[in-house]
Short mmCIF file of C-alpha atoms and ligand atoms in Angstrom, two decimals:
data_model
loop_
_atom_site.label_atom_id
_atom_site.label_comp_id
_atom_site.label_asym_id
_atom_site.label_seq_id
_atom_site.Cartn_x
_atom_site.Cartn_y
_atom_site.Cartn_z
CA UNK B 1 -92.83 3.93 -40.87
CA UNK B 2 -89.64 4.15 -39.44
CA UNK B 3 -87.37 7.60 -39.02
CA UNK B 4 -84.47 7.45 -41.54
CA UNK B 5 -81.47 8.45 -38.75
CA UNK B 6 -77.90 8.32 -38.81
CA UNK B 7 -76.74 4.55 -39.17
CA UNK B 8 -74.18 6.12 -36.83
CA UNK B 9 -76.67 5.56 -33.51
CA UNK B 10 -76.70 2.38 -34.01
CA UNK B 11 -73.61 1.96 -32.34
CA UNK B 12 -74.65 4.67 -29.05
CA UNK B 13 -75.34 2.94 -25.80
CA UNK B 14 -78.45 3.72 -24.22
CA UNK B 15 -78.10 4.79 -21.09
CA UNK B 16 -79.97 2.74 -18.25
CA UNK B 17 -80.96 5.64 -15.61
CA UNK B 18 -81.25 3.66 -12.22
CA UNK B 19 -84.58 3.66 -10.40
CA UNK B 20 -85.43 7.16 -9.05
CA UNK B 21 -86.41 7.15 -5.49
CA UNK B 22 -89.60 7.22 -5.93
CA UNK B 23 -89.67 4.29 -8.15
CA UNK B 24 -87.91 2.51 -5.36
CA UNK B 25 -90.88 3.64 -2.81
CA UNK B 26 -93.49 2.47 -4.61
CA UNK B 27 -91.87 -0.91 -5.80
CA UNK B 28 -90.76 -2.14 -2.36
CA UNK B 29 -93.48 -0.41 -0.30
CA UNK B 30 -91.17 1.71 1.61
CA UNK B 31 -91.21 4.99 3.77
CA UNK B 32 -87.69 5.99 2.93
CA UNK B 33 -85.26 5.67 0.55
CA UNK B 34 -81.59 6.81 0.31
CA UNK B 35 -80.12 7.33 -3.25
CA UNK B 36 -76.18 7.11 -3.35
CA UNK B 37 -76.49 5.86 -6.96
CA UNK B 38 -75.03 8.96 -8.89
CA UNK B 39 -72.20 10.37 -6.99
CA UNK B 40 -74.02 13.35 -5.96
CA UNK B 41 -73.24 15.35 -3.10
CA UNK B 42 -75.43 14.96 0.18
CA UNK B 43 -75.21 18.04 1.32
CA UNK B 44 -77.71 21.35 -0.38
CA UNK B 45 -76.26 24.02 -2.32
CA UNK B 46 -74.66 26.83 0.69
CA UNK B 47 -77.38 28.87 1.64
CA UNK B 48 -75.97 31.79 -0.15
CA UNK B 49 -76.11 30.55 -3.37
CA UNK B 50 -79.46 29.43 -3.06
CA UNK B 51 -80.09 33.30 -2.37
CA UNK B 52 -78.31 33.87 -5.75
CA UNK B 53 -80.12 31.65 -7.42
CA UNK B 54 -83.52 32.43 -5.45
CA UNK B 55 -83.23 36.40 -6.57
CA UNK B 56 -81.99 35.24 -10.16
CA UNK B 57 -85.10 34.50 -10.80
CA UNK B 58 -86.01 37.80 -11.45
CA UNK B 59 -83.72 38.45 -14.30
CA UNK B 60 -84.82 35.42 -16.42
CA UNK B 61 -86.30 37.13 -19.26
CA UNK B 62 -82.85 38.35 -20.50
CA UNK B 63 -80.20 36.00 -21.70
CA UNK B 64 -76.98 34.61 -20.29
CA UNK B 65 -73.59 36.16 -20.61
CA UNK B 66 -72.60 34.43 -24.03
CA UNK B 67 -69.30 34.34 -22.68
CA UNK B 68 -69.88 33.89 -18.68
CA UNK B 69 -67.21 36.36 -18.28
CA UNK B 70 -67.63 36.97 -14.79
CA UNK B 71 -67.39 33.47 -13.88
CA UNK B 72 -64.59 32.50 -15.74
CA UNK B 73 -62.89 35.80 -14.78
CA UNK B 74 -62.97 34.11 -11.57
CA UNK B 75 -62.21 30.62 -12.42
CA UNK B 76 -59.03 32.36 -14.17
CA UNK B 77 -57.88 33.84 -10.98
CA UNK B 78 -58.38 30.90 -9.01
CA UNK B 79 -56.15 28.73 -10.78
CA UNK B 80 -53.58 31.76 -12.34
CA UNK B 81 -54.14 31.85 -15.66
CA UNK B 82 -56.01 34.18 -18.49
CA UNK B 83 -59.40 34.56 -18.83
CA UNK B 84 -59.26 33.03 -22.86
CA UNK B 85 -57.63 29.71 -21.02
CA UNK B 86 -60.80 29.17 -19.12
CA UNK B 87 -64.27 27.93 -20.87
CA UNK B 88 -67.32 27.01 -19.08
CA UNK B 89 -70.18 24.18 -20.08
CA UNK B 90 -73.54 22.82 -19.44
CA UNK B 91 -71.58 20.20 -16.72
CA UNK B 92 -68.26 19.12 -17.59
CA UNK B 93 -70.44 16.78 -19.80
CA UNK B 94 -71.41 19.06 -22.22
CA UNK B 95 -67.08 20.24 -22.77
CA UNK B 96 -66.32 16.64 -22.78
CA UNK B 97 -68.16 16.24 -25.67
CA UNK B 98 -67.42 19.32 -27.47
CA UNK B 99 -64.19 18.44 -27.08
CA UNK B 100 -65.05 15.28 -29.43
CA UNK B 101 -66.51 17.26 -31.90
CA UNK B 102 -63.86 19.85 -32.16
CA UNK B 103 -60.87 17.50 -32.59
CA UNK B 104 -62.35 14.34 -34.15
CA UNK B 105 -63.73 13.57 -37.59
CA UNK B 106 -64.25 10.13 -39.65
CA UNK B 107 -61.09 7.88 -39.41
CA UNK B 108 -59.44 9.57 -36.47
CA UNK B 109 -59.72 8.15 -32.89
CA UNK B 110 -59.95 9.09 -29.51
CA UNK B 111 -58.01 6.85 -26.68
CA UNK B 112 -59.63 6.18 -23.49
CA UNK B 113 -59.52 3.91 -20.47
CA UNK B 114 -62.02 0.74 -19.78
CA UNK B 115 -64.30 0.69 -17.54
CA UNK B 116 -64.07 4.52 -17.25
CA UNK B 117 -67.08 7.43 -17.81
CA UNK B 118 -69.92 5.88 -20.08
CA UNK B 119 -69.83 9.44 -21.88
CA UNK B 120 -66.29 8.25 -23.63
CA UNK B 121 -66.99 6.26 -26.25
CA UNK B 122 -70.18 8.82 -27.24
CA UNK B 123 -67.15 11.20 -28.47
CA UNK B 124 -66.42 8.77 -31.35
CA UNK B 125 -69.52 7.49 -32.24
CA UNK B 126 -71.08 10.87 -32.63
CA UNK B 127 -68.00 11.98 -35.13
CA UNK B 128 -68.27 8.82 -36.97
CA UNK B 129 -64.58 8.62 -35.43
CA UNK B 130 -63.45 5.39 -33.37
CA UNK B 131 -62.67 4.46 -29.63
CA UNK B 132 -59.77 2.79 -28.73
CA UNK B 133 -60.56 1.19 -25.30
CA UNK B 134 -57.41 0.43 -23.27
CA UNK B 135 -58.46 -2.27 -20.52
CA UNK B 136 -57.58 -0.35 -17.23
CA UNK B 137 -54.47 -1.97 -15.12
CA UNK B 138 -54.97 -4.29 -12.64
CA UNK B 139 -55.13 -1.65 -9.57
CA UNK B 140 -58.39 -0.48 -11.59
CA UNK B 141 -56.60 2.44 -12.73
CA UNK B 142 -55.49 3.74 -15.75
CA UNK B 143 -52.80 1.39 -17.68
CA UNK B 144 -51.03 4.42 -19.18
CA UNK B 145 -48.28 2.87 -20.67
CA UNK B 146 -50.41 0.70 -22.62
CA UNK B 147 -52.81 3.87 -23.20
CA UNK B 148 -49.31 5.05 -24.75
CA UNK B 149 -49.21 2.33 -27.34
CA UNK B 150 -52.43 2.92 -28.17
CA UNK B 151 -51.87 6.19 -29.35
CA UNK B 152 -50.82 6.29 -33.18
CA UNK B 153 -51.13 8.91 -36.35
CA UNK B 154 -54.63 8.41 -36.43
CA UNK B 155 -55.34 9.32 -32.78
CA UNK B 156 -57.01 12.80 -32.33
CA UNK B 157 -57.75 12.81 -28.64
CA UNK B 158 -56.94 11.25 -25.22
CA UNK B 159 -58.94 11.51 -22.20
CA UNK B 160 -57.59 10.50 -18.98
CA UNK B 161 -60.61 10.08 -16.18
CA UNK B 162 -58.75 11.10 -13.06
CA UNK B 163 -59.81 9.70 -10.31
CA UNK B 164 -61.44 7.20 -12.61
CA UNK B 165 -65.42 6.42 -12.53
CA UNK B 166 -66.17 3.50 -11.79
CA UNK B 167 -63.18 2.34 -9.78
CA UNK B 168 -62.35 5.73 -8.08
CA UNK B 169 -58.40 4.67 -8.57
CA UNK B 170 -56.10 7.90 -8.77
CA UNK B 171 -53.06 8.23 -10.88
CA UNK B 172 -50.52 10.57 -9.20
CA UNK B 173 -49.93 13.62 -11.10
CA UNK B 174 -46.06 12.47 -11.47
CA UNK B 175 -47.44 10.07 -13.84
CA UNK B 176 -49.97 11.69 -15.48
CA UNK B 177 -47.22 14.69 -16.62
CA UNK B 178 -44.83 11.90 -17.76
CA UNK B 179 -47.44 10.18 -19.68
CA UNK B 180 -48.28 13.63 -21.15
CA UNK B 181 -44.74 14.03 -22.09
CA UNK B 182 -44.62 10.93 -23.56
CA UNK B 183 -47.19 12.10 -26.34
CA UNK B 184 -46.58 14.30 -29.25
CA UNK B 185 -46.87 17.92 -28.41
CA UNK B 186 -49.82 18.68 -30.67
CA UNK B 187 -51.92 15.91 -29.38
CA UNK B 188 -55.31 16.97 -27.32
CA UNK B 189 -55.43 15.46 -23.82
CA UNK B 190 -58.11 16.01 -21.95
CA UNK B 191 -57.98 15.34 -18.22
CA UNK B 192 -61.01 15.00 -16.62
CA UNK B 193 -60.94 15.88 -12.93
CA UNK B 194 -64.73 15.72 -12.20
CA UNK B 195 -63.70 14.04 -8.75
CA UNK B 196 -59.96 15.79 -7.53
CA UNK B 197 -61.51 17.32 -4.94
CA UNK B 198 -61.92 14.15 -2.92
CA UNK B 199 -58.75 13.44 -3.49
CA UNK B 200 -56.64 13.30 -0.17
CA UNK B 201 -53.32 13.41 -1.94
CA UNK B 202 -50.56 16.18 -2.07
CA UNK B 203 -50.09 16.55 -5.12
CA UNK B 204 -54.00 16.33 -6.12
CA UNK B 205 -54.66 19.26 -8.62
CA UNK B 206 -50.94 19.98 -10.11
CA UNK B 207 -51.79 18.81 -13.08
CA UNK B 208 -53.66 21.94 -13.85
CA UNK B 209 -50.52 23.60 -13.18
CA UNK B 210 -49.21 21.73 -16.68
CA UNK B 211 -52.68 23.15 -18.30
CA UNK B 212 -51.07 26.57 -17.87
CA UNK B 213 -48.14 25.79 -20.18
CA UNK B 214 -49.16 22.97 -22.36
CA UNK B 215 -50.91 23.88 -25.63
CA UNK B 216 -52.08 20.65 -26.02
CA UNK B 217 -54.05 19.94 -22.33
CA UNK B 218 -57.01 20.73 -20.81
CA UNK B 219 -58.12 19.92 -17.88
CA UNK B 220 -62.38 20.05 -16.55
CA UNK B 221 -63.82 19.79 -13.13
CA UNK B 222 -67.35 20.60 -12.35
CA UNK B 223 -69.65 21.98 -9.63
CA UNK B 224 -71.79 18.82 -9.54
CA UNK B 225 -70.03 17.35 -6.95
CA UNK B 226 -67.97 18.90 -4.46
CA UNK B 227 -70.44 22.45 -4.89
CA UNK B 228 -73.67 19.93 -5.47
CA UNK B 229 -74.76 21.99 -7.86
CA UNK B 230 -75.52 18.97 -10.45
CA UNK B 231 -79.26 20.16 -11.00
CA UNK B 232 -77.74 23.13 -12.71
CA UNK B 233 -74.93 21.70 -14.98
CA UNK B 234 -71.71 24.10 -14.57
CA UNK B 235 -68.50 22.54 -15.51
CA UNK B 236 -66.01 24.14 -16.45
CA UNK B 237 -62.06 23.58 -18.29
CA UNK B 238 -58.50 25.20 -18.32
CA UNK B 239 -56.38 24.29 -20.70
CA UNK B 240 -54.36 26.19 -23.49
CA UNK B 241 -56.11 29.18 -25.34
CA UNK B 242 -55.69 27.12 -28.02
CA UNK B 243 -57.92 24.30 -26.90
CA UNK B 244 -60.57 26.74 -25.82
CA UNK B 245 -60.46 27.82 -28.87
CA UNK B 246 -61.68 25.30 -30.31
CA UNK B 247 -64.14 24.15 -27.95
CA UNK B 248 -65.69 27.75 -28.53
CA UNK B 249 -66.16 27.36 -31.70
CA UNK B 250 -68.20 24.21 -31.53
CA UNK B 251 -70.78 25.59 -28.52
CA UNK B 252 -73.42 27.37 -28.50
CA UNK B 253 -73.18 30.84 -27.38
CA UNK B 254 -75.96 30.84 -24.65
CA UNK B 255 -74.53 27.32 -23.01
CA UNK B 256 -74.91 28.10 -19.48
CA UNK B 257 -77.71 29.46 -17.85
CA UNK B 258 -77.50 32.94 -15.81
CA UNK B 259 -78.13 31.06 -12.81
CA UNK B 260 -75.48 28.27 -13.07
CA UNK B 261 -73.24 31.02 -13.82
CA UNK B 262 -74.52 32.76 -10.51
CA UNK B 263 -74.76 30.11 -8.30
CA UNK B 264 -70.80 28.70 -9.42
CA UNK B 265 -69.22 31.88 -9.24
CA UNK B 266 -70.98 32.68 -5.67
CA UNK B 267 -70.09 29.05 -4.69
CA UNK B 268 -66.56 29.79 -5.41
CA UNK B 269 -66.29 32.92 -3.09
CA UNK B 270 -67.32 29.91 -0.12
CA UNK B 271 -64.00 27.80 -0.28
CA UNK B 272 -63.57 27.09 3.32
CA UNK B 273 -67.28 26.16 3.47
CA UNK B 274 -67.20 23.71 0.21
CA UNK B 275 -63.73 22.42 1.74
CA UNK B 276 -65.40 21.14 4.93
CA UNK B 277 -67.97 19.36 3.29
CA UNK B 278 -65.38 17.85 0.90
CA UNK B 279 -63.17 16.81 4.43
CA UNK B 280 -66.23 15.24 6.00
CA UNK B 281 -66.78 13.21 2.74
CA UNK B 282 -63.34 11.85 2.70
CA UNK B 283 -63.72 11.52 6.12
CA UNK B 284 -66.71 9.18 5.39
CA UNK B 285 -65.05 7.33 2.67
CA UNK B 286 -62.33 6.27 5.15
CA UNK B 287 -64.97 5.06 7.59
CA UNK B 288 -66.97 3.02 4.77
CA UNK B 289 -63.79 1.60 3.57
CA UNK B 290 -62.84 0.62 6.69
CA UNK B 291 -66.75 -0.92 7.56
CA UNK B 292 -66.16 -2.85 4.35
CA UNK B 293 -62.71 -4.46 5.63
CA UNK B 294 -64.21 -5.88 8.89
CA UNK B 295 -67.06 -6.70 6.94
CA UNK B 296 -64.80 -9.12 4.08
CA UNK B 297 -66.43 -7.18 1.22
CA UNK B 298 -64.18 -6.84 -1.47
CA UNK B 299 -63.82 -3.42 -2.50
CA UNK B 300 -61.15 -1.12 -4.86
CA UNK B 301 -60.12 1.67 -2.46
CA UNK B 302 -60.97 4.98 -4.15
CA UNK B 303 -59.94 8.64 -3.85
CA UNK B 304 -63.40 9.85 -5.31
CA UNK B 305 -66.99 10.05 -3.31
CA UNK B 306 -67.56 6.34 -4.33
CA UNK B 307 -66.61 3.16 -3.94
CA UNK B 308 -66.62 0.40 -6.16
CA UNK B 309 -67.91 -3.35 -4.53
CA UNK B 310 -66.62 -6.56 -5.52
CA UNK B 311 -70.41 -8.47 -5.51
CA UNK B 312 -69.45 -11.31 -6.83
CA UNK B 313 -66.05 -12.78 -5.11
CA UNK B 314 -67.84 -14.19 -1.88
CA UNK B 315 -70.77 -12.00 -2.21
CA UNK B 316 -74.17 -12.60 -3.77
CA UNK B 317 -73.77 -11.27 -6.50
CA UNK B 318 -74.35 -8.00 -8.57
CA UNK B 319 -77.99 -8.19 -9.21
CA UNK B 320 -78.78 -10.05 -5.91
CA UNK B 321 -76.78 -7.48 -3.63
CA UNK B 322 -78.50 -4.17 -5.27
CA UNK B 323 -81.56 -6.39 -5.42
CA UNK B 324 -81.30 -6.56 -2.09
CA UNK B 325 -80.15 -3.15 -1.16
CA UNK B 326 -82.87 -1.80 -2.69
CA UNK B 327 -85.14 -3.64 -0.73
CA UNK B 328 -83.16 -2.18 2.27
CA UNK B 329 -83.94 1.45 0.94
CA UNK B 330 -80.37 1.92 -0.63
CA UNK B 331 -79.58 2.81 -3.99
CA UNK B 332 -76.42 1.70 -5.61
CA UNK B 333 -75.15 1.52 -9.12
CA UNK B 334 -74.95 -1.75 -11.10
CA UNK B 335 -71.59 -2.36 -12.06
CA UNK B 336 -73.35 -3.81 -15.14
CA UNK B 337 -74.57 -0.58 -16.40
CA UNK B 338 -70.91 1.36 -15.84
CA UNK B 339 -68.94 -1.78 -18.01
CA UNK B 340 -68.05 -3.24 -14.93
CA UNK B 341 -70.13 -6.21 -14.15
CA UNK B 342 -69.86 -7.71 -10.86
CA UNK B 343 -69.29 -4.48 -9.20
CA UNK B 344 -71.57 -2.38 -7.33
CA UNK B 345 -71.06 1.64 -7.05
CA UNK B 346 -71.80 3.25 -3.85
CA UNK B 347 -71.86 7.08 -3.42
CA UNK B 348 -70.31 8.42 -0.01
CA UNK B 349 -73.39 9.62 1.31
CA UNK B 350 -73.89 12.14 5.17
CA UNK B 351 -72.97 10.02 8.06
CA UNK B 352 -76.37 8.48 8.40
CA UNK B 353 -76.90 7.84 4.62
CA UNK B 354 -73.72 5.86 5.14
CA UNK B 355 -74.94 3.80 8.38
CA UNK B 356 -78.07 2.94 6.96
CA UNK B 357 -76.30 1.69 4.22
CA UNK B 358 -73.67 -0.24 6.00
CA UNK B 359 -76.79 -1.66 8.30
CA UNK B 360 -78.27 -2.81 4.83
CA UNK B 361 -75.19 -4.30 3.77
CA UNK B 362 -74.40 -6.27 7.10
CA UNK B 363 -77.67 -7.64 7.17
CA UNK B 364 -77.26 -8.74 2.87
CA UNK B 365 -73.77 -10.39 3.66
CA UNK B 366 -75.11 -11.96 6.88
CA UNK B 367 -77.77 -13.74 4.96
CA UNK B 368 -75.41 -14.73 2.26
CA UNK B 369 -72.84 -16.05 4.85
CA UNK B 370 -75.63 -18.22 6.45
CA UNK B 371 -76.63 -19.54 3.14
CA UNK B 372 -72.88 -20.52 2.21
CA UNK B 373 -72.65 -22.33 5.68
C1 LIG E 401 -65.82 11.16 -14.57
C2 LIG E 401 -66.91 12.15 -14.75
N1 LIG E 401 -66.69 13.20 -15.53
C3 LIG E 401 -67.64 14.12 -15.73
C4 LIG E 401 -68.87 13.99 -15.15
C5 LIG E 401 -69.91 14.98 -15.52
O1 LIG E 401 -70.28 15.81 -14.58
P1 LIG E 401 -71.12 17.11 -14.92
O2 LIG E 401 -71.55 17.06 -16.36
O3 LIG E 401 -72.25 17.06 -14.00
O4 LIG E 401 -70.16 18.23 -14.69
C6 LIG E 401 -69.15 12.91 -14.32
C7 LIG E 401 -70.49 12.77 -13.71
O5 LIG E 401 -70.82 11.91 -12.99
C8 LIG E 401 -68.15 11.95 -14.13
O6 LIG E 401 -68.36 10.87 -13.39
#
C-alpha cells in the first residue's frame, strides 16, 4: 500500500548528503579523514560559548524565549535598527523557507539564480508556486539584469544568494541596491548573506544598511559559519518590520532552542575573536587559490570559505577527482549534487586541512598529467 501524499513532492529533490567521515574510514580503510564538504567552519565554537551552552544544560526543562528577545535585542543593536526588524530561525534555512511560505501561494513565483543554494527551488515546490531559474552570468555570478526580466506580475519573491553557493562569486553591493531599485517597491527580496563574512571587500555588508529603509528587503546571515555554530541552527534576518511580520506569522513560536539563542548571543559579545578566525580563513582561501594557479586547476575565484573546481577542463573529471580525493582522505562536494556538474566544492579548511588537501590534489593531477602524456 502506498501513502497517498501531496502530488506536489514529486517535484522535491532529494537531497544526496555526502559520505560522513566515517563512511569514508571504513570504505577506503583509512586512519584519517578530513571533511571540507559542507562549508563548515574548522575551528570549535569559542570556549565561552561552549560554557554557555555547557551550563544551559541545566535549564532545559523550561522552554525557549518564544520571541528570543535577548538575542535579537542584540542583533538589533549590532546592525542599528529595532528590535521588530530583526527575526531569528532554526539556521538561516529554516527563514529562507518561511519566507516561501509567507509570500508565495499557487500561480505566483519566486526568482532565483542557477546553480545557487539547493534550498531555492524547495520555496516553490512546497507552495505549489513556481521557480524561475535565471542561468547565472558567465563570471558564475548572479546575471541580475536578466534576473530583472525575469521578474513579472506573477513574481512573489526574489532571492539573491550573495556570495553565491556553489561558485562563491560576489556581487558588489552597488549592484545589488540598483538591482533592488530596479524592482517594484512592494516586491520581497530576500538577500541571503550566509557567507559576507568572508568577504574581503569594502563595501561587504552595506546592503543591510538598505534593509533598514526598504520595506520590501530582508537580508539573513547565520552563525553556521563564521561562529561554527551549524550543529545548533541560529540564523537570523533584518529586513523591514513588515517582512518580519510576516515571517512571524508563519513560525512556530518555540523555533530556536535556549541554547542556540545562548550560544549566538554570547558568540556575538566575541567579535574580535570570530574576526580572526574569519581573517585566517580568507587568509587560507588566498593561499589555496593561489596553490590551484601553479597547479593549472581551473577554479572560479570566490569570496566565500569555498572554492569551486573546474574537474573536467584538463582534469579527470568530477567523479574521478572526488573519487580520488576521497581515497586521499579529503572530502569535497560533487558539483553534480549542487547543479553544477563538472565542478568540485572545496571548503577552506585550518592550514593543515588545506595542505593535506592540496598534497591530495597534486598527487590526483600528477597522475592525470602522466596519463595524458
Ligand atoms: C547560501 C546558503 N544560505 C543559507 C545556508 C543555511 O545555513 P544555516 O541554515 O545553517 O544558517 C547555507 C548553508 O550552507 C548556504 O550555503
Amino acid at each position: 500500500m502506498s501513502l497517498r501524499v501531496s502530488p506536489r513532492l514529486g517535484a522535491i529533490p532529494t537531497y544526496e548528503p555526502g559520505l560522513t567521515t566515517q563512511e569514508v574510514l571504513a570504505r577506503y580503510g583509512l586512519e584519517a579523514a578530513i571533511r571540507l564538504a559542507s562549508n563548515e567552519s574548522p575551528y570549535p565554537p569559542l570556549p565561552e560559548v561552549e560554557e554557555v551552552v555547557r551550563s544551559g544544560a541545566a535549564g532545559l526543562n523550561r522552554y525557549p524565549d518564544a520571541y528570543a528577545r535577548a538575542l535579537r535585542g542584540a542583533l538589533a543593536e549590532r546592525h542599528g535598527v529595532d528590535i521588530d526588524q530583526v527575526v531569528v530561525g532554526n539556521g538561516s534555512c529554516e527563514l529562507i523557507l518561511l519566507a516561501g511560505q509567507a509570500m508565495l501561494d499557487p500561480g505566483t513565483t519566486v526568482v532565483h539564480a542557477d546553480p545557487s543554494f539547493a534550498i531555492y527551488p524547495h520555496l516553490a515546490v512546497a507552495a505549489g508556486a513556481d521557480a524561475v531559474a535565471v542561468p547565472l552570468a558567465e563570471d558564475g555570478g548572479h546575471d541580475l539584469d536578466a534576473m530583472a526580466a525575469a521578474v513579472d506580475e506573477r513574481t512573489r519573491l526574489v532571492v539573491i544568494c550573495n556570495p553565491n553557493n556553489p561558485t562563491g562569486v560576489y556581487r558588489s553591493a552597488v549592484d545589488v541596491e540598483r538591482f533592488v531599485d530596479g524592482l517594484p517597491d512592494d516586491l520581497a527580496v530576500l538577500v541571503d548573506e550566509a557567507y559576507f563574512d568572508f568577504v574581503d571587500e569594502a563595501d561587504a555588508g552595506r546592503v543591510m544598511s538598505l534593509a533598514r529603509r526598504r520595506v520590501n528587503l530582508l537580508v539573513t546571515r547565520t552563525f553556521s559559519k563564521a561562529h561554527g555554530l551549524c550543529a545548533l541552527r541560529v540564523g537570523y534576518g533584518v529586513g523591514s518590520a513588515a517582512w518580519v511580520e510576516a515571517i512571524g506569522k508563519v513560525r512556530q513560536p518555540f523555533n530556536t532552542s535556549a541554547l542556540a539563542q545562548a550560544a549566538a548571543l554570547e558568540s556575538l559579545r566575541h567579535r574580535s575573536a570570530i574576526a580572526k578566525r574569519v581573517e585566517e580563513t580568507v587568509r587560507e582561501r588566498r593561499r589555496v587559490e593561489d596553490a590551484l594557479r601553479d597547479l593549472g586547476v581551473p577554479f572560479t575565484p570566490s569570496r566565500a570559505n569555498f572554492i569551486l573546481l573546474d574537474a573536467d577542463s584538463g582534469g579527470p573529471g568530477e567523479a574521478a577527482l572526488h573519487e580520488e580525493l576521497l581515497r586521499r582522505g579529503v572530502i569535497a562536494r560533487r558539483g553534480a549534487a549542487l547543479g553544477a556538474p563538472g565542478t568540485l566544492r572545496v571548503t577552506i579548511g585550518g592550514p593543515e586541512e588545506n595542505d593535506a588537501f592540496l598534497a591530495a590534489l597534486s598527487q590526483v593531477t600528477d597522475q592525470s598529467m602522466s596519463k595524458l602524456t
